Amino acid sequence: MGLVQAVKGAVGGVLADQWKDFYTVPTGLPSTAALFAAVPQGTNAGRGSNTSGSSNIISNGSKIVVPEGYGLLLFQDGAITAFVAEPGGYEWRSDDLNSQSIFAGDGLVSTFIKQSWERFKFGGQPGSQQAAFFVSLKELPDNRFGTQSEIYWDDAFLNTQVGAVTRGSYTLKIVDPILFVKNFVPASYLRPGQVFDFTDMDNAAATQLFNEVVGSLAPAFSLYSNDPSKGNRITKLQQDSIGFAQSLSAAVEQAYQWKSDRGLAIVKTAIVSIEYDANTRELLKTVQRADALSGSRGNSNLQASVAQGIQSAGENGGAAGLVGVGMASGMFGAGSLQQPTAPAADDPVAKLKKAKEMLDLGLITQSDYDALKAKALGL
């Protein structure tokens, strides 16, 4: 009975596998799908008769359509035999006995007899395995990262260690599909109906990538904030998605060799939030205040303070106000102002000398000087 069943299965399989197939991408794929098997188009608008062909045999003359943004990997008995990176329609051709088809001009009698005999030896099924897999060549979005506690790194601009909790996402690209499949994709995904998705948290390989990215965040922040071309400002992170992606990709490559071992690369990042620890927040406030008092804005603030001090000194009628103005100017290093020795309160000569110095330095106007002179001399 087993002999009869084997013969029946062998002959029936040979007949079914003579048909040419039309292979394309499966329907309902998520945008984050990275690798999946090509599927035969069994029926189309009610047409199509080849519903009994072997799932692991592709007949000679079958057509495979490669859409834009995808590559095609061909397998024979578990080994990669070819890769196609250009979109278009391709015809399957194989020297394997099980792929021969009378519709592809491979002969009639010899094709049936040889295939039936070979399949009979394997209990009626083909003794070969052929497969076609699509691999995405696009940027794959929505790969997320986040830290549950603060991460710390040395910041060149702040000249100290800083810490933060952060979260965001990045886009991933398969830059070497052959390396990716050979070295990283588990064998369980190299079967029809399986979809390798980086965002699938049930995918142990994808979870490993997530953990490696989180482990690379601190080195990536350090690379970015200590890069002179970035101005050493961590505050630029959220505005420079590509720049930080390069730092993150470099940190991942240095630690885990994504590109050289797995054919993967991080392309862009989007940092959703950075929550600095208390010490870092205080440092950033200090830096902001220093920035506000630097450059032309600082000079303007200083001049306004000096003018206000002179006005107050004139209104109060004492030299102490002028002394205070001079001391404030000296603290901020304005021009060549120096902190003076306080003159005697009732010495009009000292008052006029100080006022003349301020006039020469351009800190007061001629009318201000005349008013102070009149007041000092009691005119």
PDB file of N, CA, C and O in Angstrom, residues 284-328:
ATOM      1  N   LEU A 284      23.107  73.419  33.123  1.00  0.00           N
ATOM      2  CA  LEU A 284      22.579  74.031  31.905  1.00  0.00           C
ATOM      3  C   LEU A 284      22.020  75.416  32.194  1.00  0.00           C
ATOM      4  O   LEU A 284      22.138  76.328  31.359  1.00  0.00           O
ATOM      5  N   LYS A 285      21.408  75.626  33.359  1.00  0.00           N
ATOM      6  CA  LYS A 285      20.916  76.961  33.721  1.00  0.00           C
ATOM      7  C   LYS A 285      22.079  77.946  33.827  1.00  0.00           C
ATOM      8  O   LYS A 285      21.990  79.085  33.364  1.00  0.00           O
ATOM      9  N   THR A 286      23.168  77.505  34.428  1.00  0.00           N
ATOM     10  CA  THR A 286      24.348  78.359  34.555  1.00  0.00           C
ATOM     11  C   THR A 286      24.901  78.724  33.185  1.00  0.00           C
ATOM     12  O   THR A 286      25.275  79.870  32.928  1.00  0.00           O
ATOM     13  N   VAL A 287      24.948  77.733  32.300  1.00  0.00           N
ATOM     14  CA  VAL A 287      25.439  77.984  30.946  1.00  0.00           C
ATOM     15  C   VAL A 287      24.540  78.966  30.207  1.00  0.00           C
ATOM     16  O   VAL A 287      25.003  79.861  29.497  1.00  0.00           O
ATOM     17  N   GLN A 288      23.235  78.840  30.385  1.00  0.00           N
ATOM     18  CA  GLN A 288      22.299  79.755  29.738  1.00  0.00           C
ATOM     19  C   GLN A 288      22.504  81.177  30.229  1.00  0.00           C
ATOM     20  O   GLN A 288      22.461  82.135  29.445  1.00  0.00           O
ATOM     21  N   ARG A 289      22.719  81.340  31.542  1.00  0.00           N
ATOM     22  CA  ARG A 289      22.959  82.687  32.069  1.00  0.00           C
ATOM     23  C   ARG A 289      24.259  83.254  31.520  1.00  0.00           C
ATOM     24  O   ARG A 289      24.332  84.435  31.160  1.00  0.00           O
ATOM     25  N   ALA A 290      25.283  82.412  31.434  1.00  0.00           N
ATOM     26  CA  ALA A 290      26.558  82.878  30.885  1.00  0.00           C
ATOM     27  C   ALA A 290      26.411  83.266  29.417  1.00  0.00           C
ATOM     28  O   ALA A 290      26.974  84.260  28.964  1.00  0.00           O
ATOM     29  N   ASP A 291      25.629  82.477  28.674  1.00  0.00           N
ATOM     30  CA  ASP A 291      25.401  82.810  27.264  1.00  0.00           C
ATOM     31  C   ASP A 291      24.692  84.150  27.128  1.00  0.00           C
ATOM     32  O   ASP A 291      24.982  84.941  26.216  1.00  0.00           O
ATOM     33  N   ALA A 292      23.733  84.406  28.024  1.00  0.00           N
ATOM     34  CA  ALA A 292      22.968  85.650  27.939  1.00  0.00           C
ATOM     35  C   ALA A 292      23.834  86.866  28.216  1.00  0.00           C
ATOM     36  O   ALA A 292      23.529  87.966  27.743  1.00  0.00           O
ATOM     37  N   LEU A 293      24.928  86.719  28.968  1.00  0.00           N
ATOM     38  CA  LEU A 293      25.790  87.845  29.325  1.00  0.00           C
ATOM     39  C   LEU A 293      27.080  87.879  28.530  1.00  0.00           C
ATOM     40  O   LEU A 293      28.016  88.577  28.883  1.00  0.00           O
ATOM     41  N   SER A 294      27.146  87.107  27.435  1.00  0.00           N
ATOM     42  CA  SER A 294      28.357  87.073  26.619  1.00  0.00           C
ATOM     43  C   SER A 294      28.147  87.842  25.324  1.00  0.00           C
ATOM     44  O   SER A 294      27.018  88.087  24.900  1.00  0.00           O
ATOM     45  N   GLY A 295      29.254  88.262  24.716  1.00  0.00           N
ATOM     46  CA  GLY A 295      29.177  88.906  23.413  1.00  0.00           C
ATOM     47  C   GLY A 295      28.524  90.268  23.461  1.00  0.00           C
ATOM     48  O   GLY A 295      28.548  90.989  24.463  1.00  0.00           O
ATOM     49  N   SER A 296      27.938  90.671  22.349  1.00  0.00           N
ATOM     50  CA  SER A 296      27.325  91.997  22.218  1.00  0.00           C
ATOM     51  C   SER A 296      26.153  92.169  23.168  1.00  0.00           C
ATOM     52  O   SER A 296      25.912  93.256  23.694  1.00  0.00           O
ATOM     53  N   ARG A 297      25.436  91.063  23.415  1.00  0.00           N
ATOM     54  CA  ARG A 297      24.311  91.175  24.340  1.00  0.00           C
ATOM     55  C   ARG A 297      24.817  91.495  25.749  1.00  0.00           C
ATOM     56  O   ARG A 297      24.230  92.295  26.468  1.00  0.00           O
ATOM     57  N   GLY A 298      25.932  90.878  26.151  1.00  0.00           N
ATOM     58  CA  GLY A 298      26.486  91.176  27.460  1.00  0.00           C
ATOM     59  C   GLY A 298      26.955  92.607  27.569  1.00  0.00           C
ATOM     60  O   GLY A 298      26.759  93.259  28.594  1.00  0.00           O
ATOM     61  N   ASN A 299      27.573  93.130  26.492  1.00  0.00           N
ATOM     62  CA  ASN A 299      28.013  94.529  26.499  1.00  0.00           C
ATOM     63  C   ASN A 299      26.842  95.469  26.633  1.00  0.00           C
ATOM     64  O   ASN A 299      26.898  96.475  27.345  1.00  0.00           O
ATOM     65  N   SER A 300      25.771  95.150  25.923  1.00  0.00           N
ATOM     66  CA  SER A 300      24.576  95.994  26.014  1.00  0.00           C
ATOM     67  C   SER A 300      24.022  95.993  27.430  1.00  0.00           C
ATOM     68  O   SER A 300      23.642  97.033  27.980  1.00  0.00           O
ATOM     69  N   ASN A 301      23.970  94.811  28.053  1.00  0.00           N
ATOM     70  CA  ASN A 301      23.480  94.713  29.432  1.00  0.00           C
ATOM     71  C   ASN A 301      24.370  95.515  30.383  1.00  0.00           C
ATOM     72  O   ASN A 301      23.885  96.193  31.290  1.00  0.00           O
ATOM     73  N   LEU A 302      25.695  95.435  30.172  1.00  0.00           N
ATOM     74  CA  LEU A 302      26.625  96.148  31.033  1.00  0.00           C
ATOM     75  C   LEU A 302      26.464  97.661  30.889  1.00  0.00           C
ATOM     76  O   LEU A 302      26.423  98.407  31.875  1.00  0.00           O
ATOM     77  N   GLN A 303      26.372  98.126  29.649  1.00  0.00           N
ATOM     78  CA  GLN A 303      26.218  99.558  29.426  1.00  0.00           C
ATOM     79  C   GLN A 303      24.933 100.084  30.031  1.00  0.00           C
ATOM     80  O   GLN A 303      24.881 101.172  30.618  1.00  0.00           O
ATOM     81  N   ALA A 304      23.865  99.281  29.908  1.00  0.00           N
ATOM     82  CA  ALA A 304      22.595  99.703  30.506  1.00  0.00           C
ATOM     83  C   ALA A 304      22.720  99.775  32.025  1.00  0.00           C
ATOM     84  O   ALA A 304      22.197 100.692  32.667  1.00  0.00           O
ATOM     85  N   SER A 305      23.441  98.809  32.624  1.00  0.00           N
ATOM     86  CA  SER A 305      23.620  98.817  34.076  1.00  0.00           C
ATOM     87  C   SER A 305      24.453 100.010  34.516  1.00  0.00           C
ATOM     88  O   SER A 305      24.150 100.650  35.532  1.00  0.00           O
ATOM     89  N   VAL A 306      25.506 100.334  33.746  1.00  0.00           N
ATOM     90  CA  VAL A 306      26.351 101.477  34.088  1.00  0.00           C
ATOM     91  C   VAL A 306      25.559 102.783  34.004  1.00  0.00           C
ATOM     92  O   VAL A 306      25.627 103.645  34.889  1.00  0.00           O
ATOM     93  N   ALA A 307      24.786 102.909  32.934  1.00  0.00           N
ATOM     94  CA  ALA A 307      23.988 104.125  32.768  1.00  0.00           C
ATOM     95  C   ALA A 307      22.994 104.283  33.907  1.00  0.00           C
ATOM     96  O   ALA A 307      22.795 105.386  34.442  1.00  0.00           O
ATOM     97  N   GLN A 308      22.366 103.157  34.286  1.00  0.00           N
ATOM     98  CA  GLN A 308      21.412 103.206  35.391  1.00  0.00           C
ATOM     99  C   GLN A 308      22.119 103.584  36.688  1.00  0.00           C
ATOM    100  O   GLN A 308      21.607 104.348  37.509  1.00  0.00           O
ATOM    101  N   GLY A 309      23.350 103.077  36.886  1.00  0.00           N
ATOM    102  CA  GLY A 309      24.106 103.402  38.094  1.00  0.00           C
ATOM    103  C   GLY A 309      24.486 104.863  38.151  1.00  0.00           C
ATOM    104  O   GLY A 309      24.425 105.492  39.208  1.00  0.00           O
ATOM    105  N   ILE A 310      24.872 105.420  36.993  1.00  0.00           N
ATOM    106  CA  ILE A 310      25.230 106.840  36.954  1.00  0.00           C
ATOM    107  C   ILE A 310      24.030 107.713  37.282  1.00  0.00           C
ATOM    108  O   ILE A 310      24.115 108.698  38.027  1.00  0.00           O
ATOM    109  N   GLN A 311      22.894 107.310  36.700  1.00  0.00           N
ATOM    110  CA  GLN A 311      21.678 108.091  36.965  1.00  0.00           C
ATOM    111  C   GLN A 311      21.331 108.057  38.453  1.00  0.00           C
ATOM    112  O   GLN A 311      21.001 109.066  39.055  1.00  0.00           O
ATOM    113  N   SER A 312      21.464 106.857  39.056  1.00  0.00           N
ATOM    114  CA  SER A 312      21.157 106.747  40.485  1.00  0.00           C
ATOM    115  C   SER A 312      22.150 107.544  41.311  1.00  0.00           C
ATOM    116  O   SER A 312      21.776 108.192  42.305  1.00  0.00           O
ATOM    117  N   ALA A 313      23.425 107.532  40.902  1.00  0.00           N
ATOM    118  CA  ALA A 313      24.440 108.283  41.640  1.00  0.00           C
ATOM    119  C   ALA A 313      24.145 109.771  41.586  1.00  0.00           C
ATOM    120  O   ALA A 313      24.290 110.492  42.573  1.00  0.00           O
ATOM    121  N   GLY A 314      23.732 110.252  40.401  1.00  0.00           N
ATOM    122  CA  GLY A 314      23.406 111.674  40.273  1.00  0.00           C
ATOM    123  C   GLY A 314      22.216 112.060  41.125  1.00  0.00           C
ATOM    124  O   GLY A 314      22.183 113.132  41.726  1.00  0.00           O
ATOM    125  N   GLU A 315      21.232 111.152  41.197  1.00  0.00           N
ATOM    126  CA  GLU A 315      20.039 111.454  41.975  1.00  0.00           C
ATOM    127  C   GLU A 315      20.335 111.435  43.471  1.00  0.00           C
ATOM    128  O   GLU A 315      19.789 112.215  44.240  1.00  0.00           O
ATOM    129  N   ASN A 316      21.238 110.528  43.916  1.00  0.00           N
ATOM    130  CA  ASN A 316      21.522 110.402  45.338  1.00  0.00           C
ATOM    131  C   ASN A 316      22.541 111.414  45.817  1.00  0.00           C
ATOM    132  O   ASN A 316      22.712 111.606  47.016  1.00  0.00           O
ATOM    133  N   GLY A 317      23.294 112.002  44.866  1.00  0.00           N
ATOM    134  CA  GLY A 317      24.237 113.061  45.221  1.00  0.00           C
ATOM    135  C   GLY A 317      25.447 112.579  45.961  1.00  0.00           C
ATOM    136  O   GLY A 317      25.993 113.300  46.781  1.00  0.00           O
ATOM    137  N   GLY A 318      25.906 111.397  45.764  1.00  0.00           N
ATOM    138  CA  GLY A 318      27.076 110.883  46.466  1.00  0.00           C
ATOM    139  C   GLY A 318      28.024 110.193  45.515  1.00  0.00           C
ATOM    140  O   GLY A 318      27.641 109.804  44.413  1.00  0.00           O
ATOM    141  N   ALA A 319      29.281 110.043  45.935  1.00  0.00           N
ATOM    142  CA  ALA A 319      30.259 109.368  45.093  1.00  0.00           C
ATOM    143  C   ALA A 319      30.176 107.863  45.212  1.00  0.00           C
ATOM    144  O   ALA A 319      30.723 107.150  44.387  1.00  0.00           O
ATOM    145  N   ALA A 320      29.479 107.396  46.268  1.00  0.00           N
ATOM    146  CA  ALA A 320      29.409 105.944  46.461  1.00  0.00           C
ATOM    147  C   ALA A 320      28.742 105.262  45.290  1.00  0.00           C
ATOM    148  O   ALA A 320      29.088 104.157  44.898  1.00  0.00           O
ATOM    149  N   GLY A 321      27.736 105.920  44.703  1.00  0.00           N
ATOM    150  CA  GLY A 321      27.061 105.347  43.541  1.00  0.00           C
ATOM    151  C   GLY A 321      28.009 105.165  42.381  1.00  0.00           C
ATOM    152  O   GLY A 321      28.001 104.141  41.693  1.00  0.00           O
ATOM    153  N   LEU A 322      28.845 106.198  42.141  1.00  0.00           N
ATOM    154  CA  LEU A 322      29.818 106.093  41.053  1.00  0.00           C
ATOM    155  C   LEU A 322      30.834 104.989  41.321  1.00  0.00           C
ATOM    156  O   LEU A 322      31.250 104.281  40.434  1.00  0.00           O
ATOM    157  N   VAL A 323      31.221 104.856  42.578  1.00  0.00           N
ATOM    158  CA  VAL A 323      32.154 103.799  42.930  1.00  0.00           C
ATOM    159  C   VAL A 323      31.538 102.439  42.653  1.00  0.00           C
ATOM    160  O   VAL A 323      32.156 101.533  42.101  1.00  0.00           O
ATOM    161  N   GLY A 324      30.250 102.285  43.023  1.00  0.00           N
ATOM    162  CA  GLY A 324      29.564 101.014  42.769  1.00  0.00           C
ATOM    163  C   GLY A 324      29.501 100.696  41.291  1.00  0.00           C
ATOM    164  O   GLY A 324      29.682  99.549  40.873  1.00  0.00           O
ATOM    165  N   VAL A 325      29.245 101.734  40.472  1.00  0.00           N
ATOM    166  CA  VAL A 325      29.210 101.521  39.029  1.00  0.00           C
ATOM    167  C   VAL A 325      30.561 101.041  38.525  1.00  0.00           C
ATOM    168  O   VAL A 325      30.685 100.126  37.726  1.00  0.00           O
ATOM    169  N   GLY A 326      31.628 101.659  38.987  1.00  0.00           N
ATOM    170  CA  GLY A 326      32.959 101.265  38.560  1.00  0.00           C
ATOM    171  C   GLY A 326      33.299  99.854  38.969  1.00  0.00           C
ATOM    172  O   GLY A 326      33.898  99.095  38.221  1.00  0.00           O
ATOM    173  N   MET A 327      32.900  99.476  40.178  1.00  0.00           N
ATOM    174  CA  MET A 327      33.181  98.121  40.637  1.00  0.00           C
ATOM    175  C   MET A 327      32.432  97.091  39.801  1.00  0.00           C
ATOM    176  O   MET A 327      32.970  96.060  39.425  1.00  0.00           O
ATOM    177  N   ALA A 328      31.151  97.357  39.482  1.00  0.00           N
ATOM    178  CA  ALA A 328      30.376  96.426  38.666  1.00  0.00           C
ATOM    179  C   ALA A 328      30.982  96.279  37.297  1.00  0.00           C
ATOM    180  O   ALA A 328      31.061  95.184  36.738  1.00  0.00           O
TER     181      ALA A 328
END
